[in-house]
Amino acid sequence: MSLKATNNVGTNKYELEIEISAEDFEAALQKAYLKARKNISIPGFRKGKAPRKLIEKQYGENVFFEDAVNLLYAPEVNGAVDESGLELVTQPEVEVTDISKENGIKLKAICTTKPEVEITEYKGIEVEKVVNAVTDEDIQKKVDQLREKNVRIITIDDRAAEMGDDVVIDFEGFKDDVPFEGGKAEDFDLTLGSGQFIPGFEEQIVGHNSGEQFDINVTFPEEYQVKELAGAPAVFKINLKSISKKELPEIDDDMVMDSTDFDTVEQFKEDAKKQLEEQNEKSADAKVEADLFDKIIDNMKAEIPQVMFDNRVNEMVAELEQRLAPQGITLDLYMQYTGQTIDTVKKAYAEQAEKQVKLRLALEKIVELEGIEATEEETAAEFEKLSETYKMDVDQIKTYIREEDLKRDIAVGKAVDLIKESAVIK
């Protein structure tokens, strides 16, 4: 192996001294030459046929050094990391400290490792479970949702628009008499008072009748996401095409029979209450779990490298991209819609990412302390479950998920079960 020394240079920081022999370096130089020579022309030789020594003489002895180092880099560094026994949380920072044909290569790899974790209490944690009672107001919300499904839309042509009305408008915005990008739309549905537009926009539609064309004057907020418009006055030309409002019907047995699987209002309300009670029970259980996890985090100690939090944030951003993709929305477009930057997106995830990293470390420590392991049967069953979920053969799943990682996840799940089963729920 090429590892010559492992030096502790700080908390969760190690420096690996790696040496690659002159013989291995020479073999890599020859591979680099054979790969590159087809693109090298030397007078007197056909392209791709020039001898290596002649190329090195003309372009310098180190002409193939970089390509040779790249060939050796991954296997040598990975081998040294494996030999060191260190558990890294990110890729090492590698520097070439010396290189020559006579002596080979010397590398220095700075590695950030998984922190040491201490945890004091994780069994018998006391938490309170509070299940909210279902109120008449809660049931009425379910009733109102049913009424919303049966809403009637009434076209208004005998009065001007009022707050709460639904209008259809064409609009185009101008700054200094010049239309600006993104400021134009046709047949746009807007509920007046919804706050969908900047302050002053919706209010100035109130009082106008359908068929009217008019201007409204607004000033964009200072913090508006489009810098060119932030704090700027603008004029919108409006064509108010129609006004309507929603009329919610009164609920009765006929509506219930037509819209649900029940025959009476009373049956509908009884079922609504039952569903709400089940939801409140699940919410209470989720709160108990969250409180248990918070106490586990409070009871653990570790000097956690910032890179672990950063890596988790980056993973969460990647997960957001994956959720957006089926909707045909890119991350850039999402940020444009929401007025965010990549920094504000990451900042929004930072607290959650920190808790997740701390909890995972704590759970892995509990796995170690309790000697928890995943059995072969449990691992096989989990692979089968993943196979069914993703409609892929188990062998295909194993090309994406390492068995070692899956076993670790199963063991962590068992640690969660241990915490829950031993908890004292008040």
Short mmCIF file of C-alpha atoms in Angstrom, two decimals:
data_model
loop_
_atom_site.label_atom_id
_atom_site.label_comp_id
_atom_site.label_asym_id
_atom_site.label_seq_id
_atom_site.Cartn_x
_atom_site.Cartn_y
_atom_site.Cartn_z
CA MET A 1 0.00 0.00 0.00
CA SER A 2 1.08 3.61 -0.55
CA LEU A 3 0.10 4.98 2.88
CA LYS A 4 3.22 6.02 4.79
CA ALA A 5 1.76 7.95 7.74
CA THR A 6 -1.52 9.07 9.29
CA ASN A 7 -1.25 12.30 11.25
CA ASN A 8 -3.95 13.83 13.43
CA VAL A 9 -3.84 17.53 12.59
CA GLY A 10 -7.00 18.73 14.38
CA THR A 11 -10.46 17.79 15.54
CA ASN A 12 -11.86 15.38 12.93
CA LYS A 13 -8.90 16.22 10.67
CA TYR A 14 -6.20 13.82 9.54
CA GLU A 15 -3.32 14.18 7.11
CA LEU A 16 -2.40 11.11 5.08
CA GLU A 17 1.12 10.91 3.65
CA ILE A 18 0.94 8.87 0.46
CA GLU A 19 3.85 7.73 -1.68
CA ILE A 20 3.68 6.22 -5.16
CA SER A 21 6.77 4.34 -6.28
CA ALA A 22 8.90 5.35 -9.26
CA GLU A 23 7.95 2.07 -10.94
CA ASP A 24 4.20 2.71 -10.62
CA PHE A 25 4.70 6.29 -11.78
CA GLU A 26 6.64 5.09 -14.82
CA ALA A 27 3.87 2.63 -15.72
CA ALA A 28 1.30 5.44 -15.48
CA LEU A 29 3.50 7.72 -17.63
CA GLN A 30 3.62 5.04 -20.31
CA LYS A 31 -0.19 4.66 -20.21
CA ALA A 32 -0.59 8.43 -20.45
CA TYR A 33 1.78 8.54 -23.44
CA LEU A 34 -0.03 5.74 -25.27
CA LYS A 35 -3.35 7.48 -24.73
CA ALA A 36 -2.14 10.92 -25.85
CA ARG A 37 0.27 10.13 -28.71
CA LYS A 38 -2.45 9.83 -31.36
CA ASN A 39 -3.00 13.58 -31.04
CA ILE A 40 0.68 14.58 -31.11
CA SER A 41 2.54 15.50 -34.30
CA ILE A 42 6.35 15.53 -34.51
CA PRO A 43 8.13 16.45 -37.79
CA GLY A 44 9.50 13.33 -39.45
CA PHE A 45 6.96 10.98 -37.88
CA ARG A 46 3.43 10.07 -38.83
CA LYS A 47 0.85 11.48 -36.42
CA GLY A 48 0.57 9.18 -33.42
CA LYS A 49 3.87 7.39 -34.12
CA ALA A 50 6.38 9.71 -32.41
CA PRO A 51 8.51 8.02 -29.71
CA ARG A 52 7.83 9.03 -26.12
CA LYS A 53 11.42 10.16 -25.45
CA LEU A 54 11.31 12.49 -28.44
CA ILE A 55 7.99 13.99 -27.30
CA GLU A 56 9.37 14.50 -23.78
CA LYS A 57 12.51 16.10 -25.22
CA GLN A 58 10.52 18.55 -27.34
CA TYR A 59 7.69 19.40 -24.88
CA GLY A 60 9.47 18.82 -21.58
CA GLU A 61 10.07 15.84 -19.33
CA ASN A 62 6.87 16.54 -17.39
CA VAL A 63 4.58 16.61 -20.43
CA PHE A 64 2.73 13.47 -19.28
CA PHE A 65 3.00 14.08 -15.52
CA GLU A 66 -0.51 15.47 -15.03
CA ASP A 67 -2.23 12.70 -16.98
CA ALA A 68 -0.21 10.06 -15.13
CA VAL A 69 -1.12 11.55 -11.75
CA ASN A 70 -4.79 11.54 -12.77
CA LEU A 71 -4.53 7.84 -13.62
CA LEU A 72 -3.05 7.03 -10.21
CA TYR A 73 -4.95 9.50 -8.08
CA ALA A 74 -8.24 7.71 -7.34
CA PRO A 75 -6.99 4.16 -6.70
CA GLU A 76 -4.00 5.28 -4.64
CA VAL A 77 -5.89 7.79 -2.48
CA ASN A 78 -8.87 5.47 -2.00
CA GLY A 79 -6.53 2.64 -1.08
CA ALA A 80 -4.72 4.82 1.44
CA VAL A 81 -8.01 5.93 3.00
CA ASP A 82 -9.15 2.30 3.31
CA GLU A 83 -5.82 1.32 4.88
CA SER A 84 -6.04 4.20 7.37
CA GLY A 85 -9.40 2.94 8.65
CA LEU A 86 -10.73 6.49 8.73
CA GLU A 87 -14.44 7.11 8.07
CA LEU A 88 -14.54 10.19 5.87
CA VAL A 89 -17.52 12.52 5.57
CA THR A 90 -16.37 14.21 2.37
CA GLN A 91 -13.73 13.82 -0.34
CA PRO A 92 -10.17 14.49 0.87
CA GLU A 93 -8.22 17.57 -0.21
CA VAL A 94 -5.18 16.20 -2.03
CA GLU A 95 -1.94 18.01 -2.85
CA VAL A 96 1.11 16.76 -4.77
CA THR A 97 4.11 17.63 -2.59
CA ASP A 98 6.84 16.05 -4.71
CA ILE A 99 7.06 14.40 -8.12
CA SER A 100 9.91 13.04 -10.19
CA LYS A 101 10.71 10.05 -12.38
CA GLU A 102 13.47 9.03 -10.01
CA ASN A 103 11.51 9.14 -6.74
CA GLY A 104 7.90 8.76 -7.83
CA ILE A 105 5.10 10.85 -6.29
CA LYS A 106 4.41 12.10 -2.80
CA LEU A 107 0.88 13.23 -1.92
CA LYS A 108 -0.70 14.85 1.09
CA ALA A 109 -4.41 14.19 1.68
CA ILE A 110 -6.31 16.20 4.27
CA CYS A 111 -9.27 14.13 5.44
CA THR A 112 -12.36 15.23 7.39
CA THR A 113 -13.67 12.36 9.47
CA LYS A 114 -16.90 11.39 11.15
CA PRO A 115 -16.92 12.84 14.67
CA GLU A 116 -16.80 10.95 17.93
CA VAL A 117 -20.24 10.97 19.53
CA GLU A 118 -21.28 10.74 23.17
CA ILE A 119 -24.87 10.16 24.22
CA THR A 120 -26.08 10.04 27.80
CA GLU A 121 -29.76 9.06 27.78
CA TYR A 122 -31.82 7.43 25.10
CA LYS A 123 -33.97 4.92 26.96
CA GLY A 124 -36.96 5.79 29.12
CA ILE A 125 -37.25 9.35 27.81
CA GLU A 126 -40.38 11.06 29.11
CA VAL A 127 -42.58 12.93 26.65
CA GLU A 128 -46.16 14.14 26.68
CA LYS A 129 -48.71 13.08 24.11
CA VAL A 130 -51.48 15.57 23.47
CA VAL A 131 -54.34 14.57 21.17
CA ASN A 132 -56.42 17.58 20.20
CA ALA A 133 -60.17 17.17 20.52
CA VAL A 134 -62.25 17.57 17.38
CA THR A 135 -64.33 20.74 17.64
CA ASP A 136 -67.56 21.80 15.96
CA GLU A 137 -65.48 24.35 14.07
CA ASP A 138 -63.26 21.58 12.68
CA ILE A 139 -66.31 19.66 11.44
CA GLN A 140 -67.77 22.84 9.95
CA LYS A 141 -64.59 23.27 7.89
CA LYS A 142 -65.23 19.84 6.37
CA VAL A 143 -68.80 20.88 5.64
CA ASP A 144 -67.58 24.08 4.01
CA GLN A 145 -65.15 22.08 1.86
CA LEU A 146 -68.09 20.05 0.58
CA ARG A 147 -70.00 23.25 -0.11
CA GLU A 148 -66.96 24.56 -2.03
CA LYS A 149 -67.09 21.49 -4.26
CA ASN A 150 -70.70 22.36 -5.10
CA VAL A 151 -70.15 26.09 -5.49
CA ARG A 152 -72.09 28.03 -8.12
CA ILE A 153 -70.38 30.70 -10.18
CA ILE A 154 -72.63 33.74 -10.75
CA THR A 155 -71.72 36.20 -13.48
CA ILE A 156 -72.10 39.83 -12.39
CA ASP A 157 -73.03 42.49 -14.92
CA ASP A 158 -75.21 44.84 -12.86
CA ARG A 159 -72.60 46.31 -10.52
CA ALA A 160 -68.93 47.22 -10.24
CA ALA A 161 -66.27 44.85 -8.95
CA GLU A 162 -65.93 44.41 -5.18
CA MET A 163 -63.38 42.78 -2.93
CA GLY A 164 -63.94 39.02 -2.93
CA ASP A 165 -65.14 38.95 -6.53
CA ASP A 166 -63.42 36.85 -9.17
CA VAL A 167 -62.38 38.79 -12.25
CA VAL A 168 -60.83 37.94 -15.60
CA ILE A 169 -58.44 40.59 -16.88
CA ASP A 170 -55.93 41.34 -19.58
CA PHE A 171 -53.08 43.49 -18.32
CA GLU A 172 -49.77 44.95 -19.43
CA GLY A 173 -47.29 46.78 -17.22
CA PHE A 174 -45.16 49.78 -18.20
CA LYS A 175 -42.20 51.44 -16.53
CA ASP A 176 -41.37 54.87 -17.96
CA ASP A 177 -43.82 54.13 -20.79
CA VAL A 178 -41.85 51.00 -21.77
CA PRO A 179 -43.40 47.53 -21.27
CA PHE A 180 -41.34 45.29 -18.98
CA GLU A 181 -40.73 41.56 -19.18
CA GLY A 182 -43.23 39.39 -17.30
CA GLY A 183 -45.73 42.23 -16.97
CA LYS A 184 -48.27 41.06 -19.52
CA ALA A 185 -51.03 38.44 -19.46
CA GLU A 186 -54.37 37.71 -21.07
CA ASP A 187 -57.49 36.06 -19.58
CA PHE A 188 -55.90 36.12 -16.13
CA ASP A 189 -58.11 34.84 -13.30
CA LEU A 190 -57.84 36.92 -10.13
CA THR A 191 -59.72 36.93 -6.85
CA LEU A 192 -59.78 40.51 -5.59
CA GLY A 193 -58.33 40.69 -2.12
CA SER A 194 -56.24 37.54 -2.49
CA GLY A 195 -52.99 39.51 -2.35
CA GLN A 196 -51.73 37.79 -5.47
CA PHE A 197 -50.44 41.07 -6.89
CA ILE A 198 -48.35 43.83 -5.34
CA PRO A 199 -50.12 46.25 -2.96
CA GLY A 200 -52.52 48.63 -4.68
CA PHE A 201 -53.08 46.54 -7.80
CA GLU A 202 -56.22 44.64 -6.81
CA GLU A 203 -57.69 47.55 -4.86
CA GLN A 204 -57.73 49.75 -7.98
CA ILE A 205 -59.79 47.24 -9.93
CA VAL A 206 -62.56 47.61 -7.34
CA GLY A 207 -65.24 50.03 -8.57
CA HIS A 208 -64.84 49.23 -12.26
CA ASN A 209 -67.39 47.37 -14.39
CA SER A 210 -66.85 44.49 -16.78
CA GLY A 211 -65.94 45.72 -20.27
CA GLU A 212 -64.03 48.73 -18.92
CA GLN A 213 -60.45 49.52 -19.93
CA PHE A 214 -58.44 51.65 -17.52
CA ASP A 215 -55.01 52.33 -16.03
CA ILE A 216 -53.86 51.65 -12.49
CA ASN A 217 -50.75 53.12 -10.88
CA VAL A 218 -48.62 51.16 -8.45
CA THR A 219 -45.14 51.21 -6.92
CA PHE A 220 -43.17 48.00 -6.66
CA PRO A 221 -41.90 47.12 -3.15
CA GLU A 222 -38.29 48.01 -2.38
CA GLU A 223 -37.52 44.33 -1.77
CA TYR A 224 -39.12 43.16 -5.06
CA GLN A 225 -37.19 40.20 -6.54
CA VAL A 226 -36.69 41.83 -9.95
CA LYS A 227 -34.04 44.45 -9.22
CA GLU A 228 -34.95 46.63 -12.20
CA LEU A 229 -38.48 47.08 -10.81
CA ALA A 230 -37.72 47.26 -7.06
CA GLY A 231 -39.11 50.53 -5.68
CA ALA A 232 -40.11 51.74 -9.15
CA PRO A 233 -43.48 53.29 -10.12
CA ALA A 234 -45.39 51.48 -12.87
CA VAL A 235 -48.60 51.78 -14.86
CA PHE A 236 -50.73 48.77 -15.72
CA LYS A 237 -53.24 48.97 -18.56
CA ILE A 238 -56.24 46.84 -17.59
CA ASN A 239 -59.03 45.30 -19.65
CA LEU A 240 -61.66 44.04 -17.18
CA LYS A 241 -63.32 41.26 -19.17
CA SER A 242 -65.69 39.75 -16.62
CA ILE A 243 -66.78 39.77 -12.98
CA SER A 244 -68.18 36.82 -11.08
CA LYS A 245 -68.62 35.56 -7.55
CA LYS A 246 -68.97 32.21 -5.86
CA GLU A 247 -72.23 31.29 -4.19
CA LEU A 248 -71.95 28.49 -1.64
CA PRO A 249 -75.09 26.37 -1.39
CA GLU A 250 -76.56 25.34 1.94
CA ILE A 251 -75.75 21.75 2.81
CA ASP A 252 -78.63 19.27 2.90
CA ASP A 253 -79.22 15.54 2.50
CA ASP A 254 -79.68 15.84 -1.27
CA MET A 255 -76.27 17.49 -1.69
CA VAL A 256 -74.64 14.86 0.51
CA MET A 257 -76.23 12.04 -1.49
CA ASP A 258 -75.13 13.61 -4.79
CA SER A 259 -71.55 14.41 -3.70
CA THR A 260 -70.52 11.70 -1.22
CA ASP A 261 -71.07 8.06 -0.28
CA PHE A 262 -73.42 9.07 2.54
CA ASP A 263 -77.18 9.56 2.61
CA THR A 264 -77.55 12.29 5.23
CA VAL A 265 -75.74 15.34 6.56
CA GLU A 266 -75.49 13.63 9.94
CA GLN A 267 -73.69 10.61 8.47
CA PHE A 268 -71.30 12.90 6.64
CA LYS A 269 -70.50 14.81 9.84
CA GLU A 270 -69.99 11.61 11.83
CA ASP A 271 -67.50 10.35 9.26
CA ALA A 272 -65.77 13.73 9.15
CA LYS A 273 -65.38 13.61 12.93
CA LYS A 274 -63.92 10.10 12.78
CA GLN A 275 -61.39 11.10 10.11
CA LEU A 276 -60.40 14.18 12.07
CA GLU A 277 -59.90 12.13 15.23
CA GLU A 278 -57.64 9.73 13.32
CA GLN A 279 -55.67 12.67 11.89
CA ASN A 280 -55.27 14.22 15.34
CA GLU A 281 -54.04 10.87 16.70
CA LYS A 282 -51.44 10.63 13.93
CA SER A 283 -50.39 14.24 14.49
CA ALA A 284 -49.96 13.56 18.20
CA ASP A 285 -47.83 10.49 17.46
CA ALA A 286 -45.70 12.52 15.05
CA LYS A 287 -45.24 15.21 17.72
CA VAL A 288 -44.20 12.56 20.26
CA GLU A 289 -41.61 11.24 17.81
CA ALA A 290 -40.32 14.75 17.10
CA ASP A 291 -40.05 15.50 20.83
CA LEU A 292 -38.19 12.23 21.41
CA PHE A 293 -35.75 13.07 18.63
CA ASP A 294 -35.22 16.57 20.02
CA LYS A 295 -34.32 15.09 23.41
CA ILE A 296 -31.99 12.56 21.79
CA ILE A 297 -30.21 15.45 20.05
CA ASP A 298 -30.04 17.39 23.34
CA ASN A 299 -28.48 14.35 25.03
CA MET A 300 -25.70 13.88 22.47
CA LYS A 301 -22.34 15.61 22.25
CA ALA A 302 -20.12 15.82 19.18
CA GLU A 303 -17.88 18.30 17.40
CA ILE A 304 -19.52 18.01 14.00
CA PRO A 305 -17.64 19.27 10.91
CA GLN A 306 -19.53 22.01 9.10
CA VAL A 307 -19.10 20.10 5.85
CA MET A 308 -21.56 17.46 7.12
CA PHE A 309 -24.27 20.11 7.46
CA ASP A 310 -23.35 21.62 4.09
CA ASN A 311 -23.48 18.22 2.39
CA ARG A 312 -26.95 17.53 3.80
CA VAL A 313 -28.20 20.93 2.64
CA ASN A 314 -26.89 20.18 -0.86
CA GLU A 315 -28.66 16.82 -0.79
CA MET A 316 -31.91 18.53 0.19
CA VAL A 317 -31.55 21.00 -2.70
CA ALA A 318 -30.98 18.05 -5.06
CA GLU A 319 -34.10 16.36 -3.64
CA LEU A 320 -36.06 19.58 -4.31
CA GLU A 321 -34.87 19.49 -7.94
CA GLN A 322 -36.07 15.89 -8.24
CA ARG A 323 -39.52 16.81 -6.89
CA LEU A 324 -39.80 19.74 -9.30
CA ALA A 325 -38.66 17.83 -12.39
CA PRO A 326 -41.91 15.85 -12.99
CA GLN A 327 -43.74 19.19 -13.06
CA GLY A 328 -41.41 20.47 -15.78
CA ILE A 329 -39.94 23.07 -13.42
CA THR A 330 -36.20 23.63 -13.06
CA LEU A 331 -34.61 24.86 -9.86
CA ASP A 332 -33.75 28.16 -11.58
CA LEU A 333 -37.37 28.64 -12.64
CA TYR A 334 -38.58 27.75 -9.13
CA MET A 335 -36.26 30.37 -7.62
CA GLN A 336 -37.49 32.92 -10.15
CA TYR A 337 -41.14 32.19 -9.25
CA THR A 338 -40.48 32.39 -5.51
CA GLY A 339 -38.06 35.31 -5.62
CA GLN A 340 -35.26 33.26 -4.06
CA THR A 341 -31.57 32.70 -4.72
CA ILE A 342 -29.60 29.50 -4.20
CA ASP A 343 -28.28 31.04 -0.96
CA THR A 344 -31.78 31.72 0.41
CA VAL A 345 -32.92 28.21 -0.58
CA LYS A 346 -29.97 26.69 1.26
CA LYS A 347 -30.52 28.94 4.26
CA ALA A 348 -34.12 27.76 4.49
CA TYR A 349 -32.90 24.16 4.73
CA ALA A 350 -30.02 24.83 7.13
CA GLU A 351 -31.81 24.28 10.46
CA GLN A 352 -33.56 21.11 9.29
CA ALA A 353 -30.31 19.76 7.84
CA GLU A 354 -28.47 20.36 11.12
CA LYS A 355 -31.11 18.44 13.10
CA GLN A 356 -31.06 15.55 10.64
CA VAL A 357 -27.28 15.22 10.75
CA LYS A 358 -27.20 15.34 14.55
CA LEU A 359 -30.02 12.81 14.87
CA ARG A 360 -28.39 10.40 12.43
CA LEU A 361 -25.10 10.56 14.33
CA ALA A 362 -26.90 9.97 17.63
CA LEU A 363 -28.83 7.00 16.24
CA GLU A 364 -25.70 5.45 14.76
CA LYS A 365 -24.04 5.77 18.18
CA ILE A 366 -27.02 4.00 19.79
CA VAL A 367 -26.66 1.23 17.18
CA GLU A 368 -23.03 0.87 18.25
CA LEU A 369 -23.76 0.93 21.99
CA GLU A 370 -26.62 -1.58 21.70
CA GLY A 371 -24.86 -3.83 19.20
CA ILE A 372 -27.81 -3.56 16.84
CA GLU A 373 -27.47 -5.32 13.49
CA ALA A 374 -29.61 -6.03 10.48
CA THR A 375 -30.16 -9.72 9.81
CA GLU A 376 -29.71 -11.25 6.38
CA GLU A 377 -33.47 -11.91 6.29
CA GLU A 378 -34.28 -8.28 7.09
CA THR A 379 -31.84 -7.04 4.46
CA ALA A 380 -33.23 -9.38 1.80
CA ALA A 381 -36.79 -8.35 2.64
CA GLU A 382 -35.87 -4.67 2.35
CA PHE A 383 -34.25 -5.25 -1.06
CA GLU A 384 -37.43 -7.02 -2.17
CA LYS A 385 -39.54 -4.10 -0.97
CA LEU A 386 -37.35 -1.64 -2.90
CA SER A 387 -37.59 -3.89 -5.95
CA GLU A 388 -41.39 -3.73 -5.84
CA THR A 389 -41.42 0.02 -5.23
CA TYR A 390 -39.13 0.90 -8.13
CA LYS A 391 -40.19 -1.95 -10.44
CA MET A 392 -36.60 -3.16 -10.77
CA ASP A 393 -34.83 -6.46 -10.22
CA VAL A 394 -33.05 -6.83 -6.88
CA ASP A 395 -29.72 -7.09 -8.71
CA GLN A 396 -30.42 -3.74 -10.37
CA ILE A 397 -31.32 -2.18 -7.03
CA LYS A 398 -28.00 -3.39 -5.64
CA THR A 399 -26.14 -1.42 -8.30
CA TYR A 400 -27.61 1.75 -6.78
CA ILE A 401 -27.75 0.86 -3.09
CA ARG A 402 -24.87 -0.85 -1.34
CA GLU A 403 -25.86 -3.71 0.95
CA GLU A 404 -23.69 -2.24 3.69
CA ASP A 405 -25.57 1.08 3.53
CA LEU A 406 -28.94 -0.64 3.57
CA LYS A 407 -27.96 -2.69 6.61
CA ARG A 408 -26.88 0.48 8.37
CA ASP A 409 -30.25 2.11 7.61
CA ILE A 410 -32.13 -0.93 8.91
CA ALA A 411 -30.07 -0.87 12.11
CA VAL A 412 -30.81 2.84 12.56
CA GLY A 413 -34.51 2.07 12.15
CA LYS A 414 -34.22 -0.50 14.92
CA ALA A 415 -32.59 2.12 17.13
CA VAL A 416 -35.60 4.38 16.54
CA ASP A 417 -37.92 1.52 17.55
CA LEU A 418 -35.89 0.98 20.72
CA ILE A 419 -36.22 4.64 21.66
CA LYS A 420 -39.97 4.65 21.05
CA GLU A 421 -40.65 1.37 22.84
CA SER A 422 -38.72 2.42 25.93
CA ALA A 423 -40.15 5.94 26.04
CA VAL A 424 -42.45 6.99 28.88
CA ILE A 425 -45.50 8.60 27.23
CA LYS A 426 -47.56 10.76 29.56
#
